[in-house]
Short mmCIF file of C-alpha atoms in Angstrom, two decimals:
data_model
loop_
_atom_site.label_atom_id
_atom_site.label_comp_id
_atom_site.label_asym_id
_atom_site.label_seq_id
_atom_site.Cartn_x
_atom_site.Cartn_y
_atom_site.Cartn_z
CA MET A 29 -31.63 -19.11 -1.72
CA ALA A 30 -29.39 -21.38 -0.52
CA GLU A 31 -26.59 -19.64 -2.28
CA GLY A 32 -27.89 -16.41 -0.96
CA ARG A 33 -27.45 -17.43 2.00
CA GLU A 34 -24.36 -18.93 1.52
CA THR A 35 -22.45 -15.35 0.25
CA ASP A 36 -24.40 -13.92 3.05
CA ALA A 37 -23.08 -15.80 5.51
CA VAL A 38 -19.36 -14.63 3.22
CA ALA A 39 -20.10 -11.29 3.52
CA GLU A 40 -20.89 -11.38 7.59
CA ARG A 41 -17.67 -13.48 8.12
CA PRO A 42 -15.54 -11.45 10.57
CA VAL A 43 -12.22 -10.59 9.22
CA GLU A 44 -8.86 -11.79 10.77
CA LEU A 45 -5.92 -10.42 11.02
CA ALA A 46 -2.69 -11.64 13.08
CA TYR A 47 0.95 -9.48 12.99
CA ARG A 48 3.10 -7.95 15.76
CA PRO A 49 3.18 -3.95 15.67
CA THR A 50 6.33 -2.46 14.13
CA VAL A 51 8.05 0.91 14.70
CA GLY A 52 7.17 2.49 11.21
CA GLU A 53 3.80 1.36 11.24
CA LEU A 54 3.26 3.41 15.14
CA GLU A 55 5.53 6.46 13.59
CA SER A 56 3.37 6.38 10.61
CA ALA A 57 -0.05 6.07 12.51
CA LEU A 58 1.13 9.23 14.24
CA ARG A 59 2.03 10.92 11.18
CA ALA A 60 -1.33 10.06 9.99
CA ARG A 61 -2.95 11.19 12.70
CA ALA A 62 -1.42 14.36 13.11
CA ARG A 63 -2.15 15.19 9.41
CA SER A 64 -5.97 13.81 10.19
CA THR A 65 -6.40 16.56 13.75
CA GLY A 66 -6.15 20.11 14.00
CA ALA A 67 -3.84 19.89 16.74
CA GLY A 68 -1.44 18.35 14.50
CA ARG A 69 -1.82 20.63 11.74
CA LEU A 70 -0.86 23.63 14.05
CA GLN A 71 2.38 21.59 14.78
CA ARG A 72 3.09 20.98 11.41
CA VAL A 73 2.33 24.76 10.41
CA ALA A 74 3.83 26.38 13.49
CA LEU A 75 7.29 23.82 12.43
CA VAL A 76 7.99 25.28 8.73
CA TRP A 77 7.45 29.31 10.03
CA THR A 78 10.27 28.10 12.66
CA VAL A 79 12.27 26.62 9.55
CA ALA A 80 11.05 30.23 7.58
CA VAL A 81 11.92 32.54 10.01
CA THR A 82 15.41 30.70 11.29
CA ILE A 83 16.52 30.31 7.30
CA VAL A 84 15.46 34.11 6.67
CA GLY A 85 17.46 35.27 9.94
CA ALA A 86 20.04 33.38 8.90
CA LEU A 87 20.42 34.89 5.63
CA LEU A 88 20.14 38.65 6.59
CA SER A 89 22.39 38.32 9.44
CA ALA A 90 25.11 36.67 6.80
CA ALA A 91 24.11 39.65 3.81
CA GLY A 92 24.17 42.24 6.62
CA SER A 93 27.40 44.38 7.66
CA GLY A 94 27.73 42.66 10.65
CA ARG A 95 27.44 39.27 10.07
CA ARG A 96 30.84 39.06 11.98
CA ASP A 97 28.27 39.07 14.93
CA THR A 98 25.29 36.25 13.33
CA PRO A 99 24.28 34.53 16.51
CA TRP A 100 25.29 31.24 15.05
CA PRO A 101 24.71 28.83 18.28
CA LEU A 102 20.84 30.85 18.32
CA TYR A 103 20.47 29.34 14.80
CA ALA A 104 22.05 26.23 15.68
CA GLY A 105 19.86 25.43 18.86
CA LEU A 106 16.71 26.61 16.34
CA VAL A 107 17.57 23.41 14.23
CA VAL A 108 18.19 21.36 17.09
CA PHE A 109 14.83 22.41 18.14
CA VAL A 110 13.09 21.54 14.38
CA ALA A 111 14.99 18.40 14.16
CA PHE A 112 13.95 17.25 17.92
CA MET A 113 10.14 18.02 16.09
CA THR A 114 10.34 16.18 13.19
CA ALA A 115 11.23 13.55 15.11
CA VAL A 116 9.03 13.31 17.97
CA PRO A 117 6.51 11.18 16.01
CA TRP A 118 9.61 8.30 15.68
CA LEU A 119 10.33 8.68 19.49
CA GLN A 120 6.73 7.94 20.85
CA ALA A 121 6.86 5.17 18.12
CA ARG A 122 9.44 3.73 19.95
CA ARG A 123 7.83 3.70 23.34
CA LEU A 124 4.66 2.30 22.10
CA HIS A 125 6.86 -0.22 20.25
CA ARG A 126 8.96 -1.32 23.75
CA LEU A 127 4.98 -1.83 25.36
CA ALA A 128 3.60 -3.65 22.34
CA GLU A 129 6.93 -5.82 22.50
CA ARG A 130 5.64 -6.95 26.06
CA GLN A 131 2.42 -7.90 24.46
CA GLY A 132 4.22 -10.14 21.87
CA ASP A 133 1.56 -11.30 18.60
CA ILE A 134 -1.78 -9.98 18.25
CA CYS A 135 -4.63 -11.97 16.88
CA GLY A 136 -7.76 -10.66 16.10
CA THR A 137 -11.62 -9.64 14.16
CA VAL A 138 -13.12 -7.30 12.60
CA ASP A 139 -16.88 -6.94 11.55
CA ASP A 140 -20.13 -4.57 12.28
CA THR A 141 -20.02 -5.40 16.09
CA GLY A 142 -16.43 -4.00 17.01
CA ILE A 143 -13.08 -5.04 16.88
CA ARG A 144 -11.73 -7.46 19.40
CA LEU A 145 -7.95 -8.20 19.77
CA THR A 146 -6.38 -10.63 21.99
CA THR A 147 -2.09 -11.11 23.32
CA ALA A 148 -0.69 -13.48 25.31
CA HIS A 149 -1.40 -11.31 28.16
CA SER A 150 -4.17 -9.18 27.64
CA SER A 151 -7.85 -9.32 25.35
CA ALA A 152 -9.33 -6.54 25.04
CA THR A 153 -12.77 -5.59 22.49
CA VAL A 154 -13.68 -2.19 21.08
CA ASP A 155 -17.41 -0.75 19.86
CA TRP A 156 -17.27 1.30 16.94
CA HIS A 157 -18.53 4.22 19.01
CA LEU A 158 -15.35 4.64 20.57
CA TYR A 159 -14.45 6.00 16.42
CA SER A 160 -15.91 8.34 14.93
CA ARG A 161 -13.18 7.87 11.31
CA TYR A 162 -9.95 6.42 10.17
CA VAL A 163 -7.06 7.05 7.55
CA GLU A 164 -6.08 4.37 4.69
CA THR A 165 -2.10 5.00 4.35
CA PRO A 166 -0.92 2.68 1.25
CA GLU A 167 0.31 0.21 4.68
CA LEU A 168 -2.38 0.75 7.68
CA PHE A 169 -5.86 1.77 8.70
CA VAL A 170 -5.67 3.43 11.72
CA LEU A 171 -8.45 4.18 13.55
CA LEU A 172 -9.10 7.80 15.04
CA SER A 173 -11.21 7.97 18.45
CA ALA A 174 -14.16 10.83 18.38
CA ASP A 175 -12.07 14.14 20.65
CA LYS A 176 -11.02 16.54 18.37
CA SER A 177 -7.29 15.56 19.56
CA ALA A 178 -8.10 11.70 18.08
CA VAL A 179 -5.96 10.95 21.69
CA GLY A 180 -7.11 7.33 21.16
CA PHE A 181 -6.77 5.34 17.82
CA VAL A 182 -6.33 1.86 16.77
CA VAL A 183 -3.33 0.34 14.16
CA LEU A 184 -4.47 -2.74 11.65
CA PRO A 185 -1.62 -3.48 8.66
CA LYS A 186 -2.96 -4.36 5.29
CA ARG A 187 0.03 -6.90 6.37
CA ALA A 188 -2.31 -8.33 9.21
CA VAL A 189 -4.31 -10.22 7.03
CA ALA A 190 -3.68 -13.84 5.33
CA ASP A 191 -5.67 -13.12 1.97
CA PRO A 192 -5.01 -9.79 0.20
CA GLU A 193 -8.97 -10.19 -0.96
CA GLU A 194 -9.83 -9.19 2.59
CA VAL A 195 -7.92 -5.85 2.74
CA ALA A 196 -11.34 -5.24 1.28
CA ARG A 197 -13.60 -6.49 3.21
CA LEU A 198 -12.12 -4.76 5.84
CA ARG A 199 -12.11 -1.70 4.09
CA ALA A 200 -15.78 -2.02 3.53
CA VAL A 201 -16.30 -3.17 6.95
CA LEU A 202 -14.54 0.30 8.20
CA ASP A 203 -16.23 2.30 5.62
CA ARG A 204 -19.86 1.27 6.82
CA ARG A 205 -19.18 1.95 10.47
CA LEU A 206 -16.68 4.95 10.65
CA VAL A 207 -16.45 8.04 8.49
CA ARG A 208 -12.75 8.24 5.97
CA ALA A 209 -11.14 11.10 6.95
CA ASP A 210 -10.95 12.82 4.37
CA ASN A 211 -14.26 12.47 3.72
CA ALA A 212 -14.76 15.42 5.22
CA GLU A 213 -12.44 17.36 2.50
CA ALA A 214 -15.01 16.09 -0.60
CA PRO A 215 -16.46 18.67 -2.65
CA GLY A 216 -19.41 20.59 -1.86
CA SER A 217 -19.14 19.91 1.58
CA PRO A 218 -18.96 22.60 4.08
CA ARG A 219 -15.67 21.95 5.49
CA SER A 220 -14.27 21.95 2.03
CA ARG A 221 -15.79 24.67 0.81
CA SER A 222 -14.49 27.02 3.98
CA ARG A 223 -11.39 25.61 3.01
CA ALA A 224 -11.78 26.16 -0.58
CA VAL A 225 -12.60 30.16 0.37
CA GLY A 226 -9.99 29.88 2.92
CA ARG A 227 -6.86 28.46 0.64
CA GLY A 228 -8.66 32.03 -1.92
CA VAL A 229 -7.69 34.66 0.49
CA GLY A 230 -4.30 32.88 1.09
CA SER A 231 -3.14 32.69 -2.05
CA VAL A 232 -4.27 36.27 -2.83
CA GLY A 233 -2.20 37.31 1.03
CA LEU A 234 0.94 35.10 -0.39
CA LEU A 235 0.51 37.22 -3.69
CA MET A 236 0.26 40.69 -2.31
CA LEU A 237 3.12 39.71 -0.04
CA GLY A 238 5.25 38.66 -2.63
CA LEU A 239 4.46 41.98 -4.03
CA LEU A 240 5.57 43.44 -1.12
CA LEU A 241 8.99 41.43 -1.00
CA PHE A 242 9.88 42.94 -4.30
CA PHE A 243 8.88 46.01 -4.08
CA PHE A 244 11.53 46.04 -0.84
CA ALA A 245 14.05 44.57 -3.13
CA PHE A 246 13.36 47.30 -5.36
CA ALA A 247 13.59 50.07 -2.70
CA ALA A 248 16.55 48.22 -1.20
CA VAL A 249 18.74 49.61 -3.82
CA GLN A 250 18.01 52.24 -4.47
CA HIS A 251 20.70 54.57 -3.43
CA ALA A 252 23.45 51.88 -4.90
CA ALA A 253 21.47 52.03 -8.57
CA HIS A 254 20.87 55.81 -8.61
CA PRO A 255 24.64 57.65 -7.84
CA ASP A 256 23.56 60.93 -9.40
CA ARG A 257 20.94 61.72 -6.65
CA PHE A 258 23.02 59.99 -3.98
CA PRO A 259 26.78 59.97 -4.70
CA GLY A 260 29.87 58.10 -2.85
CA ILE A 261 29.94 55.07 -1.71
CA GLN A 262 26.63 53.61 -0.42
CA ASN A 263 26.23 50.37 2.21
CA ASN A 264 26.01 47.23 0.10
CA THR A 265 22.33 46.15 0.90
CA ALA A 266 21.93 43.48 -2.91
CA PRO A 267 22.14 40.86 -0.81
CA ILE A 268 19.04 42.04 1.30
CA SER A 269 17.73 42.85 -1.55
CA ALA A 270 18.32 39.04 -3.09
CA VAL A 271 17.01 37.74 -0.25
CA MET A 272 13.93 39.51 -0.56
CA LEU A 273 13.38 38.20 -4.10
CA GLY A 274 14.24 34.81 -2.55
CA LEU A 275 11.56 34.83 -0.26
CA GLY A 276 8.97 37.20 -2.47
CA THR A 277 9.16 33.95 -5.14
CA LEU A 278 8.48 31.20 -2.34
CA ALA A 279 5.36 33.42 -1.59
CA VAL A 280 4.53 32.89 -4.85
CA ALA A 281 5.11 29.31 -5.59
CA GLY A 282 3.08 29.03 -2.00
CA ALA A 283 0.23 30.90 -3.38
CA TRP A 284 0.37 29.00 -6.62
CA ARG A 285 0.42 25.41 -4.21
CA LEU A 286 -2.71 26.37 -2.41
CA VAL A 287 -5.63 26.80 -5.59
CA ARG A 288 -3.20 24.05 -7.54
CA ARG A 289 -6.53 22.01 -7.60
CA MET A 290 -9.07 24.57 -7.33
CA THR A 291 -9.78 25.35 -11.17
CA ALA A 292 -11.41 29.13 -11.09
CA MET A 293 -8.66 29.67 -8.82
CA ARG A 294 -6.26 28.66 -10.54
CA ILE A 295 -6.23 30.58 -13.37
CA VAL A 296 -6.46 33.83 -11.16
CA THR A 297 -3.84 32.45 -9.29
CA ALA A 298 -2.12 32.14 -12.82
CA VAL A 299 -2.31 35.49 -13.95
CA LEU A 300 -1.59 37.44 -11.13
CA ALA A 301 1.57 35.14 -10.20
CA VAL A 302 2.71 36.15 -14.11
CA LEU A 303 2.45 39.96 -13.04
CA VAL A 304 4.22 39.66 -9.44
CA LEU A 305 7.21 37.78 -11.00
CA LEU A 306 7.30 39.84 -13.78
CA ALA A 307 7.93 42.59 -11.42
CA GLY A 308 10.14 40.60 -9.71
CA GLY A 309 12.26 40.60 -13.26
CA VAL A 310 12.29 43.56 -13.14
CA VAL A 311 14.51 44.01 -9.49
CA LEU A 312 16.65 41.02 -10.46
CA TYR A 313 17.30 42.97 -13.72
CA ARG A 314 18.28 46.06 -11.69
CA VAL A 315 20.15 43.73 -8.62
CA GLY A 316 21.74 41.16 -10.81
CA PRO A 317 24.76 43.05 -11.63
CA MET A 318 25.21 44.23 -7.58
CA LEU A 319 25.57 40.63 -6.83
CA HIS A 320 29.41 40.05 -7.09
CA CYS A 321 29.76 42.57 -4.56
CA TRP A 322 27.32 39.97 -2.20
CA GLY A 323 30.23 39.80 0.51
CA SER A 324 31.58 43.04 0.34
CA ASP A 325 30.44 45.93 3.24
CA ARG A 326 30.63 48.81 0.45
CA ILE A 327 29.35 48.97 -3.48
CA ALA A 328 29.50 52.35 -5.62
CA ARG A 329 28.41 52.56 -9.47
CA GLN A 330 30.97 53.67 -12.22
CA PRO A 331 29.88 56.14 -14.45
CA GLU A 332 29.63 53.14 -17.23
CA GLY A 333 27.17 51.18 -15.38
CA ALA A 334 29.43 48.44 -13.34
CA TYR A 335 29.80 48.45 -9.38
CA VAL A 336 32.78 48.23 -7.78
CA CYS A 337 32.76 46.41 -4.44
CA TYR A 338 34.50 47.86 -0.87
CA ASP A 339 35.55 45.90 2.00
CA VAL A 340 35.63 48.36 5.42
#
């Protein structure tokens, strides 16, 4: 009996913390919050699409006959914008760190009743109902507020506990009072099923996009590849075709990435991807002999099959 009461007392003992946040920890917390909210994921998708559109536009401009008029200042501005958006969490972390530095060292306790944090200039008690979920990273526990955007968050570094075994106790408290953000993605949950359907549809869509890009790549070089039907010197569209081939391959790779953890869709996607890539291989066989004329404006096919480059 005495031993059982002693075990319960140890289990109920608060987890004690002592730390001073660093810029890196605050940045990691902000990035973890972004990964766990719809707004953060939307921002990441928009950033990826901005990079993709910029790269495609630059490649097409460089490949076309008007490459001397490429709007490089516009592309440079987009690159600066993307770099700034990527650095936003670090900039926010720097501002939060300046505020935290004024508070000094933080001491606190965590138990089933809530979180109590004290500094040299302030003290606060946080009830669990203010937070609905948490994210765990290799270095942190990040508590997220219940609103969709998770405006409020609390950072609990694992290094803040004196004993590494206390990390497990802290995790146990959080599991009892909150929901892990990745539990919503657990197999069988409604959100997991809807995301699986979305991933499957997205995978098929990307495969169809890849096939369409390969078709455009094939069509782009038809004039140069058939001098019997289109005699004379033709515009050099081989670079544009090569860009389409690259984008189609990226679309197929994206389709595989979407379903790489879904057994059934992974098999279906693998079969379809092989067929689509075979079509891309046919296009590459057609375009490959033309690529030595990448920097030329015009191209013509000789009777023996070789291509001659012309600069106008």
